[in-house]
CSV table of C-alpha atoms and ligand atoms in Angstrom, one decimal:
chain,number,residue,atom,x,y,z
G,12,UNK,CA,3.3,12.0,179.2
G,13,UNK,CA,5.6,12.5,176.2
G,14,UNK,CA,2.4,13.4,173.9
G,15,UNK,CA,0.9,15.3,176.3
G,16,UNK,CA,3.3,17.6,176.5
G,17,UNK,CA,3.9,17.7,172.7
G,18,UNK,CA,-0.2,18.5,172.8
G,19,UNK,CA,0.8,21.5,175.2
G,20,UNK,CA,3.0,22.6,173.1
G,21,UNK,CA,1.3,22.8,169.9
G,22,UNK,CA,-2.1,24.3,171.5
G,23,UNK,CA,0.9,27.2,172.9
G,24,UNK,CA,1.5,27.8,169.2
G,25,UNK,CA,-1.7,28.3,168.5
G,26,UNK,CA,-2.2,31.2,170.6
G,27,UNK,CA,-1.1,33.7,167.8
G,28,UNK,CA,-4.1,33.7,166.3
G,29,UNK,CA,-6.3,35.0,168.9
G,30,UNK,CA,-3.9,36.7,171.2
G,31,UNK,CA,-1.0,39.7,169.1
G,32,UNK,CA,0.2,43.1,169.7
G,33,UNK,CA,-0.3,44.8,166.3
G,34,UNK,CA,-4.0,45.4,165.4
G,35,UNK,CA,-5.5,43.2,162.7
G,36,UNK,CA,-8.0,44.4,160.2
G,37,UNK,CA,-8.3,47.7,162.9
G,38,UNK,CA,-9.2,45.7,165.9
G,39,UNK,CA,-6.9,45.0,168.9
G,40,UNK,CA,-7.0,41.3,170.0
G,41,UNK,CA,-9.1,42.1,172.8
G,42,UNK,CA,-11.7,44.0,170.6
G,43,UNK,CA,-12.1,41.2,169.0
G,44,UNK,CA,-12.6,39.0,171.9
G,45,UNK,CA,-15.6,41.6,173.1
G,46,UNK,CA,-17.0,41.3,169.3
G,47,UNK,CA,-16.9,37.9,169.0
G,48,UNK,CA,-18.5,37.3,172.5
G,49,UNK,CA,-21.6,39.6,171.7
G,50,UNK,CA,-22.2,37.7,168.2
G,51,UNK,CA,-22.9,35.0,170.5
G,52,UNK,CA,-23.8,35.6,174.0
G,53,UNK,CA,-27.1,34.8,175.1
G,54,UNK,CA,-30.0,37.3,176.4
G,55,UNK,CA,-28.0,37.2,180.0
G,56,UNK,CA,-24.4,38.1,179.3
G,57,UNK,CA,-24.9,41.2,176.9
G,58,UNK,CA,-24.3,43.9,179.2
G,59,UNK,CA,-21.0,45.9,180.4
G,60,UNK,CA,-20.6,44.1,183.4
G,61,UNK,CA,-20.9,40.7,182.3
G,62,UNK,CA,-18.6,41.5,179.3
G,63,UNK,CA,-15.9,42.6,182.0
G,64,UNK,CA,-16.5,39.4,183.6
G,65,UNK,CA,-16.0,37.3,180.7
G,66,UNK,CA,-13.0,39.0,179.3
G,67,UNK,CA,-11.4,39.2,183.0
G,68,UNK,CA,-10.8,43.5,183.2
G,69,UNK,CA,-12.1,46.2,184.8
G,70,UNK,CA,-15.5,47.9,183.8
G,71,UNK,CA,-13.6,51.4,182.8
G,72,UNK,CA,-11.7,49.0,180.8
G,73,UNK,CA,-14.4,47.4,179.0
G,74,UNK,CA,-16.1,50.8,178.7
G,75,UNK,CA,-13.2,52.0,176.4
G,76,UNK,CA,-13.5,48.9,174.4
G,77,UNK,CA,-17.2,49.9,173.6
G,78,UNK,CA,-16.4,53.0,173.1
G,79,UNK,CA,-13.6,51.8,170.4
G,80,UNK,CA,-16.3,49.1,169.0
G,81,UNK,CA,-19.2,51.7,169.0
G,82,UNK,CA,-17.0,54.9,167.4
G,83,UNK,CA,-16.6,51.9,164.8
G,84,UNK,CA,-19.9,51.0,164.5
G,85,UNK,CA,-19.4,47.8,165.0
G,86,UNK,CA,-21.7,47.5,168.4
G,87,UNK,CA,-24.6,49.7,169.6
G,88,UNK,CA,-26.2,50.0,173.1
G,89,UNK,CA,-30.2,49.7,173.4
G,90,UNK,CA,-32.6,49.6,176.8
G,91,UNK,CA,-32.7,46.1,177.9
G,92,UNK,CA,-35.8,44.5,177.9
G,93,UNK,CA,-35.3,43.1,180.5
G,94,UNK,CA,-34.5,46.1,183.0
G,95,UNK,CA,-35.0,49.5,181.3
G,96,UNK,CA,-32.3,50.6,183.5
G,97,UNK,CA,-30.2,48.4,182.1
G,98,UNK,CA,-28.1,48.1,178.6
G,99,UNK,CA,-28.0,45.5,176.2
G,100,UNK,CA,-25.0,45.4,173.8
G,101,UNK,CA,-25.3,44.1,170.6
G,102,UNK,CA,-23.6,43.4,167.1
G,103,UNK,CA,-24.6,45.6,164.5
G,104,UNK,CA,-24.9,44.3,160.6
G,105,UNK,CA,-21.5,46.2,160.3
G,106,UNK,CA,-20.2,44.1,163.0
G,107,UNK,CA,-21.5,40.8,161.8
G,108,UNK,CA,-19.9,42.0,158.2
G,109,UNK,CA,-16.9,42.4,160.1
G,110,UNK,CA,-16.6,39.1,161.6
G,111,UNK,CA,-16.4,37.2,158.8
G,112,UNK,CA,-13.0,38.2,159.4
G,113,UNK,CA,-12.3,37.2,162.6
G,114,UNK,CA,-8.4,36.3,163.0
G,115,UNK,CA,-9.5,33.2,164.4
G,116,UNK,CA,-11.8,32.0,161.5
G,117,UNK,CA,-9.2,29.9,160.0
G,118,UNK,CA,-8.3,27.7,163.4
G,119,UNK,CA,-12.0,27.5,163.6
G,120,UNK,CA,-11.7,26.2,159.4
G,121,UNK,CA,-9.0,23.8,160.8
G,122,UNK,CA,-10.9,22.3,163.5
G,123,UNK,CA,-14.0,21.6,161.2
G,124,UNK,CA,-12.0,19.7,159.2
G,125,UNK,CA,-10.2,17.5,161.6
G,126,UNK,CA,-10.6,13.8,160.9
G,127,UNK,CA,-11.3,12.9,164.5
G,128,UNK,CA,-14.6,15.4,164.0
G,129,UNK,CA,-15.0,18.7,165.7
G,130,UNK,CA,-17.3,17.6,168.6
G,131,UNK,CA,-14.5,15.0,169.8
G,132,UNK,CA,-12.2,17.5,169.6
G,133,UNK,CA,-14.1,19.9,171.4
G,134,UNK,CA,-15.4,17.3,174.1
G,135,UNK,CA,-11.7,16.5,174.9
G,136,UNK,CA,-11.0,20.2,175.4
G,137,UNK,CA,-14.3,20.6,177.7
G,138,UNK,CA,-13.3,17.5,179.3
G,139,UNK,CA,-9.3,18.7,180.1
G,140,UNK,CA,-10.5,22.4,181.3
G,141,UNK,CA,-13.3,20.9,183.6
G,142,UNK,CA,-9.9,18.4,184.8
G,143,UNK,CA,-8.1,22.4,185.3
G,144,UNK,CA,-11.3,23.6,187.0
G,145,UNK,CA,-12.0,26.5,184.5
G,146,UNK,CA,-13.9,28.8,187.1
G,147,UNK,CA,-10.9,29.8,188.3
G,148,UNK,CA,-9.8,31.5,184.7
G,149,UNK,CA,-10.9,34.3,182.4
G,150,UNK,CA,-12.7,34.0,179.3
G,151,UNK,CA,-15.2,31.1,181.4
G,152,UNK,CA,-18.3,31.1,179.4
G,153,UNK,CA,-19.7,28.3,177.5
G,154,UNK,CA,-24.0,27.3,176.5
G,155,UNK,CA,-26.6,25.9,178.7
G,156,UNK,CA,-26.2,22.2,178.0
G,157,UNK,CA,-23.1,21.4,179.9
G,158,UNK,CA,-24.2,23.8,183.0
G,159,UNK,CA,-25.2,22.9,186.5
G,160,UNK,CA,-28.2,25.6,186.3
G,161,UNK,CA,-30.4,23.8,183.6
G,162,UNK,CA,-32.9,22.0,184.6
G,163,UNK,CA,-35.4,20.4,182.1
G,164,UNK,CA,-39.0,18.7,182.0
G,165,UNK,CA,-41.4,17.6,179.4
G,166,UNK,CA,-44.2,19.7,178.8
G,167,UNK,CA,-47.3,17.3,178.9
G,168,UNK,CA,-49.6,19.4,176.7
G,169,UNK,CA,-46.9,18.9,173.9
G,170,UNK,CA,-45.8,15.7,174.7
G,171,UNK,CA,-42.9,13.7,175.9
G,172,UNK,CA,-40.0,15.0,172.6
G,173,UNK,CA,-40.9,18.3,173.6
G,174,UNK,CA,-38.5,19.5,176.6
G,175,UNK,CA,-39.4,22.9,178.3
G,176,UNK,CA,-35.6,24.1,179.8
G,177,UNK,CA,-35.1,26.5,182.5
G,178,UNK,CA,-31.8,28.2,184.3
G,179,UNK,CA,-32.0,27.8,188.0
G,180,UNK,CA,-29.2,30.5,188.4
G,181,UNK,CA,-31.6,33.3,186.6
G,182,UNK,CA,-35.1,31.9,187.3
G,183,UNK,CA,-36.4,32.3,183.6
G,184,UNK,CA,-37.1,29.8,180.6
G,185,UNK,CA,-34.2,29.0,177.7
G,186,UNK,CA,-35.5,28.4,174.4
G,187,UNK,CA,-33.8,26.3,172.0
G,188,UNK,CA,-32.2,29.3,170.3
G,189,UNK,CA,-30.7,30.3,173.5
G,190,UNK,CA,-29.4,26.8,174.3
G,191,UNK,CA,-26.2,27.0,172.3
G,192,UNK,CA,-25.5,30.8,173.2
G,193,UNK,CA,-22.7,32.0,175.3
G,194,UNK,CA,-23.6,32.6,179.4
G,195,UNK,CA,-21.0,34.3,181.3
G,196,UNK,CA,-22.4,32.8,184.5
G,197,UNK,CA,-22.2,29.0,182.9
G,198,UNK,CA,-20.7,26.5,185.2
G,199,UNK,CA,-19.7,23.2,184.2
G,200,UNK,CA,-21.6,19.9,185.2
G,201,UNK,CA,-19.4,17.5,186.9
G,202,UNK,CA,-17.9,15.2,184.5
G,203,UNK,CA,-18.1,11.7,184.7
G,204,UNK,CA,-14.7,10.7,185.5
G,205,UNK,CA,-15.3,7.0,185.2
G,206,UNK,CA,-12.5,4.6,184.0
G,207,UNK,CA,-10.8,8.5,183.6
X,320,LIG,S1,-28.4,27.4,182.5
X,320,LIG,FE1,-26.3,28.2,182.9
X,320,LIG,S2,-25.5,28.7,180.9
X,320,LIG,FE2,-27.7,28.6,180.7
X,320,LIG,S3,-28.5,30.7,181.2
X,320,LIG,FE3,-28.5,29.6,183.1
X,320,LIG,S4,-26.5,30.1,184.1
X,320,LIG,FE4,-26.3,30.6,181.9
């Protein structure tokens, strides 16, 4: 329990990097949060409502952080294909440019070059949120792999290495460059909890 809690305690420390009151590089912290989702949200999750969703505020709220992003040039709205009722937001080149310094590149640096690898790291954090039940928090989004709504099957006319993936929850195909994307309506698989 001792280590555990030490564990707590350092992830607390942590926090400064994506949470702080003073903007950094002209971006609030949650502006960030909305850029950084976009740069990788799949096909789904790129409208206003989803974003509000994700970052756990109103949709007047997120609508001022467009408008912030936008004035910047750092996101742009366009017809959703979709829907053409509907927006999709996206990153602009200026954005992307911008990312590259992201507050929370070097953490992401750090965990890169942990000894224990990155995936094992991640797979423990995956594995103690799904213990907290992570629907019930903010920020909840994570890629098609781990989620309840894929479901897969191999496409005989290409034979058996070649899986065809589909989300049950919106009724459409993924392709493999949409697998590893951000969904705001991802929900965790149950995890095997054996000898756990
Ligand atoms: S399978 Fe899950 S994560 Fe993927 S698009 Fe569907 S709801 Fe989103």
């Amino acid at each position: 329990m001792r280590a555990a809690r030490q564990a707590v305690d350092l992830l607390l420390r942590a926090e400064n990097t994506w949470r702080f009151e003073d903007p950094q590089h002209g971006l609030s912290d949650q502006e960030w949060m909305v850029l950084r989702f976009l740069a990788r949200a799949n096909s789904f999750s790129r409208s206003p409502s989803a974003l509000a969703q994700f970052v756990g505020t109103t949709r007047s709220a997120v609508s001022q952080l467009l408008k912030g992003l936008e004035a910047k040039g750092y996101v742009e709205r366009r017809p959703s294909v979709e829907d053409k009722r509907s927006v999709s937001l996206r990153v602009t080149p200026q954005g992307d440019k911008m990312l590259t310094r992201d507050p929370i590149g070097p953490l992401v640096n750090a965990i890169s070059a942990l000894e224990l690898g990155a995936n094992n790291f991640r797979d423990a954090l995956r594995d103690v949120l799904g213990r907290l039940g992570t629907n019930q928090h903010r920020h909840h989004a994570d890629n098609c792999g781990e989620c309840i709504f894929l479901s897969s099957a191999s496409d005989p006319a290409k034979g058996k290495a070649q899986m065809e993936f589909t989300c049950r929850f919106f009724r459409s195909g993924i392709n493999s460059a949409e697998m590893d994307l951000l969904c705001f309506k991802f929900e965790q698989r149950r995890l095997d909890r054996a000898g756990g």
